[in-house]
Each structure stands twice: as C-alpha cells, then as structure tokens.
mmCIF file of the C-alpha atoms, coordinates in Angstrom:
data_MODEL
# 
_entry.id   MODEL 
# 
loop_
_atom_site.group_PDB 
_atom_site.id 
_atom_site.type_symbol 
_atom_site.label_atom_id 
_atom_site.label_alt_id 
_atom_site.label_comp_id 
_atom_site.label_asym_id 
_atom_site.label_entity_id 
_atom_site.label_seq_id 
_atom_site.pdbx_PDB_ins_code 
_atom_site.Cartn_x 
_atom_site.Cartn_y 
_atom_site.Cartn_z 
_atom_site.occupancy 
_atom_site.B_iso_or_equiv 
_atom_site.pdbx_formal_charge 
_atom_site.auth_seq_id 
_atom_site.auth_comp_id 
_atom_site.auth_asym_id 
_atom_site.auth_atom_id 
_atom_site.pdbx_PDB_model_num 
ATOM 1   C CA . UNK A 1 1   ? 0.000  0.000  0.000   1.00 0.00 ? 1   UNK A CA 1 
ATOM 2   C CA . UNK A 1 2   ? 1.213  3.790  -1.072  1.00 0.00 ? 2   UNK A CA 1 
ATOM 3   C CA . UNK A 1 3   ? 2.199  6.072  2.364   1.00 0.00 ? 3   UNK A CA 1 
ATOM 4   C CA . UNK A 1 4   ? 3.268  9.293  1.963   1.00 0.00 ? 4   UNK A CA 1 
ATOM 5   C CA . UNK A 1 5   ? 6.546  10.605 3.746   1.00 0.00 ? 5   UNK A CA 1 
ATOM 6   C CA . UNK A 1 6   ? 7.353  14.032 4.682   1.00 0.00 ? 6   UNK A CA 1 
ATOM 7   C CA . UNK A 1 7   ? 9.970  15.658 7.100   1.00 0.00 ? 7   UNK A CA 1 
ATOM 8   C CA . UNK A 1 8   ? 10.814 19.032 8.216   1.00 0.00 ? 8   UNK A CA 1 
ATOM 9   C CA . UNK A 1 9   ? 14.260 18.354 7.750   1.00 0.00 ? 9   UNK A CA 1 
ATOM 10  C CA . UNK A 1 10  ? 13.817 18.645 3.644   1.00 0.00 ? 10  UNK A CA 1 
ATOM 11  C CA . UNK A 1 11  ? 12.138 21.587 2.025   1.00 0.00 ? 11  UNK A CA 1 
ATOM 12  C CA . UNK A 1 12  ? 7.637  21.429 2.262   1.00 0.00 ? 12  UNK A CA 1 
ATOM 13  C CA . UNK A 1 13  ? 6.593  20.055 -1.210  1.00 0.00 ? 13  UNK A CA 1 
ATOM 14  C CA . UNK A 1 14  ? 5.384  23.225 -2.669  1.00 0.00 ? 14  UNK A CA 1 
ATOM 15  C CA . UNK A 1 15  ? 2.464  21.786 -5.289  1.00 0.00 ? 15  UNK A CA 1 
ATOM 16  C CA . UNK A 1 16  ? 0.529  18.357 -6.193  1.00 0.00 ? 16  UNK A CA 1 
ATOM 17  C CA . UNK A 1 17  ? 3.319  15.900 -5.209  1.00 0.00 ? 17  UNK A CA 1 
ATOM 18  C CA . UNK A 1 18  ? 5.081  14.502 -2.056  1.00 0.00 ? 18  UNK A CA 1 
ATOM 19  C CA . UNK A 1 19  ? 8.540  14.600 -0.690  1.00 0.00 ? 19  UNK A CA 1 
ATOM 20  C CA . UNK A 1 20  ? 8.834  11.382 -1.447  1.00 0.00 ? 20  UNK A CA 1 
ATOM 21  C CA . UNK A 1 21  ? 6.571  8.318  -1.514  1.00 0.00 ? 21  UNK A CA 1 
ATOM 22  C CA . UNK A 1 22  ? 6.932  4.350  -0.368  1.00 0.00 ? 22  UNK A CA 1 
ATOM 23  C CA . UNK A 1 23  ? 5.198  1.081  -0.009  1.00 0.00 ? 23  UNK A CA 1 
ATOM 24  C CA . UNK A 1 24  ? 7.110  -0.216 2.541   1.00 0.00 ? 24  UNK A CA 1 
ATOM 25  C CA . UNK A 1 25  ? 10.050 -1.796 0.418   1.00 0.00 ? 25  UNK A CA 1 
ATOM 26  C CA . UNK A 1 26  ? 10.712 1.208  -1.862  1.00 0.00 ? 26  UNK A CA 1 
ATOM 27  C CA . UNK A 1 27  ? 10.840 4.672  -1.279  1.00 0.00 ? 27  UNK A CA 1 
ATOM 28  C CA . UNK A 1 28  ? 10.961 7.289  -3.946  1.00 0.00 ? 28  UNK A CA 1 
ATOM 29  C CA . UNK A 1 29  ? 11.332 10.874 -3.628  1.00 0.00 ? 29  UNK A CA 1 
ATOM 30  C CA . UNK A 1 30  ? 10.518 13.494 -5.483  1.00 0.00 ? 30  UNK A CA 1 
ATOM 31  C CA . UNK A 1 31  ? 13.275 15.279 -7.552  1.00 0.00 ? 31  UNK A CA 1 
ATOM 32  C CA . UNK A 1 32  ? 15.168 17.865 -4.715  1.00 0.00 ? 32  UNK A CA 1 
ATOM 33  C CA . UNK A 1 33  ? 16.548 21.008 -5.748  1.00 0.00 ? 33  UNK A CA 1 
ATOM 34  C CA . UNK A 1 34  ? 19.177 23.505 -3.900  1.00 0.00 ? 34  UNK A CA 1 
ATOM 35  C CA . UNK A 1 35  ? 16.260 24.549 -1.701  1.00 0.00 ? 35  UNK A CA 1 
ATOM 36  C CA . UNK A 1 36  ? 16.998 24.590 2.046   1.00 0.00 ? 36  UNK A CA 1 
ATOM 37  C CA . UNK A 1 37  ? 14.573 23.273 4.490   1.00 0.00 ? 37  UNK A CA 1 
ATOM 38  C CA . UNK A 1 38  ? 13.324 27.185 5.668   1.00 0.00 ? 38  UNK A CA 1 
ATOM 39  C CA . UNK A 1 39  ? 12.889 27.929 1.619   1.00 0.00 ? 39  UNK A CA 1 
ATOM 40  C CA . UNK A 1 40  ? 16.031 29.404 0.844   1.00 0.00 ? 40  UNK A CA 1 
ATOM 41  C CA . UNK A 1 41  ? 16.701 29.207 -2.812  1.00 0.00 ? 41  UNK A CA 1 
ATOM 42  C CA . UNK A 1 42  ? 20.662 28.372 -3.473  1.00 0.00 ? 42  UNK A CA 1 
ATOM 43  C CA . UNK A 1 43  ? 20.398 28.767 -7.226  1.00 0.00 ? 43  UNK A CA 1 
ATOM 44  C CA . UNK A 1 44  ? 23.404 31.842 -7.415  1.00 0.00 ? 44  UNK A CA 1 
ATOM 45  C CA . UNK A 1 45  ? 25.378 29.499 -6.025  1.00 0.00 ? 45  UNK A CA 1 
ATOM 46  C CA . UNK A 1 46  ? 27.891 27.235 -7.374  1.00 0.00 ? 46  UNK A CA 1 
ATOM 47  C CA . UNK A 1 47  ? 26.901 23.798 -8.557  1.00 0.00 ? 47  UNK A CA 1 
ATOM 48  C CA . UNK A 1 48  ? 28.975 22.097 -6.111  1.00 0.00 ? 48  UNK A CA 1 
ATOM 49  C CA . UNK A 1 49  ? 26.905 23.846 -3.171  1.00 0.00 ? 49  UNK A CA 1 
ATOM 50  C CA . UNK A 1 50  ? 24.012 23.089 -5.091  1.00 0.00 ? 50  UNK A CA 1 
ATOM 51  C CA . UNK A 1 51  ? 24.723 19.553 -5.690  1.00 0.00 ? 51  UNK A CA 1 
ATOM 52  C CA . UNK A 1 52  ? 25.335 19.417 -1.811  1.00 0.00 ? 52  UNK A CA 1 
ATOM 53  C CA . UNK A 1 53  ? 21.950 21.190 -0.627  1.00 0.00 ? 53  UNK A CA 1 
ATOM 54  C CA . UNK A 1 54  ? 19.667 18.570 -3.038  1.00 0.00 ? 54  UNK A CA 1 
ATOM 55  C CA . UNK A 1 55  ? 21.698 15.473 -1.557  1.00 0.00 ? 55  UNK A CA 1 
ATOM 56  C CA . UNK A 1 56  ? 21.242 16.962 2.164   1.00 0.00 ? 56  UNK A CA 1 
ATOM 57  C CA . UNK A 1 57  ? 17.329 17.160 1.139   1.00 0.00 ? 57  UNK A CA 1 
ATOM 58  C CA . UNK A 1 58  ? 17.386 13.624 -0.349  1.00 0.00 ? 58  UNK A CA 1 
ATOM 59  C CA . UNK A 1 59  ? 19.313 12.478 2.955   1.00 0.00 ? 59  UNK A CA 1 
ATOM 60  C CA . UNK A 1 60  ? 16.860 13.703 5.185   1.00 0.00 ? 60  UNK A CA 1 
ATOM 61  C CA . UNK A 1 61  ? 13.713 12.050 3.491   1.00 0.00 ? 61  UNK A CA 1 
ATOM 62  C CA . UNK A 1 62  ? 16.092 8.869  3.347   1.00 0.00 ? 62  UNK A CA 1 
ATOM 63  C CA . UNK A 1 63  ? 16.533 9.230  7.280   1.00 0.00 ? 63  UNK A CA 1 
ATOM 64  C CA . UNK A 1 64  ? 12.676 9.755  7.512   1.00 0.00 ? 64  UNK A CA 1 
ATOM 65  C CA . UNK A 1 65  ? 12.482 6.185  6.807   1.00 0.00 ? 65  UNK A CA 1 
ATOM 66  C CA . UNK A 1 66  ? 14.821 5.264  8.377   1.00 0.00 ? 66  UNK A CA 1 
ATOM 67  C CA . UNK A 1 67  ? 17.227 4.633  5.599   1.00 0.00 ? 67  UNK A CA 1 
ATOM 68  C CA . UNK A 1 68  ? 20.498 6.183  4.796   1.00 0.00 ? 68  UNK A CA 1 
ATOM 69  C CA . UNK A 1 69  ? 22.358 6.654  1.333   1.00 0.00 ? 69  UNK A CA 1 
ATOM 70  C CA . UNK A 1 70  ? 23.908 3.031  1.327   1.00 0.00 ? 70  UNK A CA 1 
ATOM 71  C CA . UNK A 1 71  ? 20.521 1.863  0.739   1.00 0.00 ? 71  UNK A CA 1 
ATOM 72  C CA . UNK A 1 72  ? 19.421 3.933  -2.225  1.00 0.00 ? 72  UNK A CA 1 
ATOM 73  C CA . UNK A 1 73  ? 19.219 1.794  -5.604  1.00 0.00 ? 73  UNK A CA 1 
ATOM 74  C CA . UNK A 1 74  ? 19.077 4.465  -8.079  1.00 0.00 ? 74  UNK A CA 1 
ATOM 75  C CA . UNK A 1 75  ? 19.659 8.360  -8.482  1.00 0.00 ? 75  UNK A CA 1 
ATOM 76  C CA . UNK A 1 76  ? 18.542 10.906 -11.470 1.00 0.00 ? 76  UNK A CA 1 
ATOM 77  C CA . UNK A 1 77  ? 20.590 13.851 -11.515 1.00 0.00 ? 77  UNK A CA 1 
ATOM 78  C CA . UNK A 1 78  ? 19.083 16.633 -13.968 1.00 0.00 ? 78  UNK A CA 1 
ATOM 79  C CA . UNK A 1 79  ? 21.669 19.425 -14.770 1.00 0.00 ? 79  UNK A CA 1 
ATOM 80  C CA . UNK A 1 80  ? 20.837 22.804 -16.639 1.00 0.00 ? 80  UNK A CA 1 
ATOM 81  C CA . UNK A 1 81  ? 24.161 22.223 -17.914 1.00 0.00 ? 81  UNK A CA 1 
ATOM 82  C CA . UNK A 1 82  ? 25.921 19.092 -18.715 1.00 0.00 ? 82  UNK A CA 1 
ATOM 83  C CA . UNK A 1 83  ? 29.462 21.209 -18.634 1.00 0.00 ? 83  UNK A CA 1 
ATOM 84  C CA . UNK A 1 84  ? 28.672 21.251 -14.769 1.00 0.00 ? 84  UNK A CA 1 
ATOM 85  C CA . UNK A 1 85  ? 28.755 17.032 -14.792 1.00 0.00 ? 85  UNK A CA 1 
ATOM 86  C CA . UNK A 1 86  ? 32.652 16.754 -12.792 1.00 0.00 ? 86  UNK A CA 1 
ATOM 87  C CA . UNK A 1 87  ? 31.955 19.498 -10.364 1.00 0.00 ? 87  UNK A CA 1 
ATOM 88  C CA . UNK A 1 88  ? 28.563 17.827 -9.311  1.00 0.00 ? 88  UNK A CA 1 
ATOM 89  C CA . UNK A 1 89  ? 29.939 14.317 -9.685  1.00 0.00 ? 89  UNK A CA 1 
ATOM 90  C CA . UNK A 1 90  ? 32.980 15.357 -6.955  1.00 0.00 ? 90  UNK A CA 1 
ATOM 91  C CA . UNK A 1 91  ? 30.254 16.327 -4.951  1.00 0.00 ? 91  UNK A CA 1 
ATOM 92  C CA . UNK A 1 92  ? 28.129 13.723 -5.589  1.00 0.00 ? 92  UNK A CA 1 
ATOM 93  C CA . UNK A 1 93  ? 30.739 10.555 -4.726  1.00 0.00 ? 93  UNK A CA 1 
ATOM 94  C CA . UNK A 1 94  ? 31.470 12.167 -1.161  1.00 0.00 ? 94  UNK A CA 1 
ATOM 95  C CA . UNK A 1 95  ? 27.782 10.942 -0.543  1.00 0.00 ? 95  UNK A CA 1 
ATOM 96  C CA . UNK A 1 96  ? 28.017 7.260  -2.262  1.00 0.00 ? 96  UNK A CA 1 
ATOM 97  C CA . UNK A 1 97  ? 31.777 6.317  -1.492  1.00 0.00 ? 97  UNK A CA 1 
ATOM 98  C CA . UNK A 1 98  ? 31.574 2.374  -1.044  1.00 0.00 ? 98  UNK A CA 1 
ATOM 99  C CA . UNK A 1 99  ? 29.133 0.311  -3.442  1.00 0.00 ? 99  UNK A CA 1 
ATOM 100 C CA . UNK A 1 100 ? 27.128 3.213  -5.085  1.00 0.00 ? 100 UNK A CA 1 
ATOM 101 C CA . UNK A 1 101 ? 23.610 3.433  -7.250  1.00 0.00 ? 101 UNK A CA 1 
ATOM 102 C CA . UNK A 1 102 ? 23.289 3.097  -10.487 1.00 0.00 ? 102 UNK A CA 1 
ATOM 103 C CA . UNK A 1 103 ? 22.757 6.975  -11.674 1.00 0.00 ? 103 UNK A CA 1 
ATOM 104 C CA . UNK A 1 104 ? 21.785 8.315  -14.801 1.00 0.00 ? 104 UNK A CA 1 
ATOM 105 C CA . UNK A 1 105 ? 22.745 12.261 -15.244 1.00 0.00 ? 105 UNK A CA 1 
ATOM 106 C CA . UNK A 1 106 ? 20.644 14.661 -18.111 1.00 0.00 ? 106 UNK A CA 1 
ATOM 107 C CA . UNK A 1 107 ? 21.037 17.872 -19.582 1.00 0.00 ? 107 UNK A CA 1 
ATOM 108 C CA . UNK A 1 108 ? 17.568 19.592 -19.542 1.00 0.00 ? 108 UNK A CA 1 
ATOM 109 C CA . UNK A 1 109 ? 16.466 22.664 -20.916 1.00 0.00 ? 109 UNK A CA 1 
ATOM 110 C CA . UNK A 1 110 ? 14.767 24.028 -17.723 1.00 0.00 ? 110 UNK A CA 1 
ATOM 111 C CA . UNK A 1 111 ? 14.750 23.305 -13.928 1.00 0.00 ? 111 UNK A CA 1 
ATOM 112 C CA . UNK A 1 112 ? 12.206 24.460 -10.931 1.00 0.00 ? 112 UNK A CA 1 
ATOM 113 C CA . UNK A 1 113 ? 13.034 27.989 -9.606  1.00 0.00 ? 113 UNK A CA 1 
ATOM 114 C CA . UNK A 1 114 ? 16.077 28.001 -12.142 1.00 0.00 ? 114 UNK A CA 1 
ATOM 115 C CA . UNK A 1 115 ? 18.316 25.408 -10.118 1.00 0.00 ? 115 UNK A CA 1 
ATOM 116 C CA . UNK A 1 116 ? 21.132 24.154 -11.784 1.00 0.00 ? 116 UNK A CA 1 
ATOM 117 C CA . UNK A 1 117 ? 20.935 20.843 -10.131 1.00 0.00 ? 117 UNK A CA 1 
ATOM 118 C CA . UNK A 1 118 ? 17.820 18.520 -9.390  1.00 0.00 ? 118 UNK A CA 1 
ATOM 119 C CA . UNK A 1 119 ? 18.450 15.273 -7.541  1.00 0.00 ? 119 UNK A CA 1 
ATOM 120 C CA . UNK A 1 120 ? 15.999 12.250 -7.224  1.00 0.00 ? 120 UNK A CA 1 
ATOM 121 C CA . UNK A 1 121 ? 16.817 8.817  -5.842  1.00 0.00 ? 121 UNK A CA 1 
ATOM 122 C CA . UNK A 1 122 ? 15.118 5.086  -5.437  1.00 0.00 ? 122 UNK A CA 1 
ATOM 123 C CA . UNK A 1 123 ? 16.120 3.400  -2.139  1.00 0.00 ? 123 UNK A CA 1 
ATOM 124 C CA . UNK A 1 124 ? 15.191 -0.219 -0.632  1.00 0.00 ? 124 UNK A CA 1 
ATOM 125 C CA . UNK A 1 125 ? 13.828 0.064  3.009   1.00 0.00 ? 125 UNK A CA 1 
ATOM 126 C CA . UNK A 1 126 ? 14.486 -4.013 3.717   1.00 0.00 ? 126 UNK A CA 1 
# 
C-alpha cells in the first residue's frame, strides 16, 4: 500500500506531489533542488553547493524512513548544464563512497526555480 513521507528536515513540497513516496520496500522521492529546508533558494550558487543542498534534502527524506544513502538503488541527476557534470559528480561521490547506485545524469532545458541541479533517488527500506 502507497504512504506518503514528509519531514521538516527537507524543504515542504510546494504543489501536487510529495517529498517522497513508499510502499514499505521502496521509497521514492521526489526530484530535490538547492532549496533549504526554511525555503532558501541556493540557485546563485555554485553547482557544487548546489549539488550538496539537493543530496542533504534527499538524505533527510532517506533518514525519515529510516534509511540512509547506502541503501538507495538508483539516483537521477538533472543538470541545466551538462558542462557542470565533474563538479557535481565530486560532490556527488562524497555521498556514495563504497558500493554506489546506479545513476543516470541529463542535460535539460529548464529546472524548478532556475536550479542548476535537481536530484531524485530510489532506495530499498528491507
């Protein structure tokens, strides 16, 4: 059965969608952006910090459930710009260093709030 999960430790979903839904085995979140929890947009900032603020949010819906990112299965990263790939990447493996997801990373032509960076994951809650 579908549960909803929200924390205050990850930024309010702001529309029709969830922080990040599960069904006991799975939980998927919603794509995170460089938002902070109190709604502070970090989208002057470099991609690096914003990298770092979307993986914070997607750790603390993780730890909502109890899970942590050794458990997560799969990540999307979106970038406005593909040129930004190694810089978010460096950031990226400081939060998967032993055994990490599969990941796919896109270019796309727009992202919420004009982020540069917009992070979604898959994780197993057995």
């Amino acid at each position: 059965m579908k549960r909803t999960v929200s924390t205050d430790d990850a930024p309010a979903a702001v529309g029709a969608y969830s922080q990040a839904t599960t069904n006991g085995s799975l939980l998927f979140t919603a794509g995170q952006i460089p938002l902070t929890p109190d709604g502070e947009l970090l989208d002057d900032a470099d991609i690096a910090t914003q990298t770092e603020r979307a993986l914070e949010n997607v750790v603390a819906i993780l730890e909502a459930e109890g899970a942590s990112p050794a458990d997560v299965l799969k990540v999307t990263v979106f970038l406005d710009d593909i040129d930004d790939f190694e810089e978010m990447n460096e950031t990226y493996a400081g939060y998967f260093d032993e055994e990490p997801p599969a990941r796919s990373a896109v270019e796309v032509g727009n992202l919420p709030k004009g982020a540069g960076v917009e992070i979604e994951a898959i994780a197993s809650l057995e």
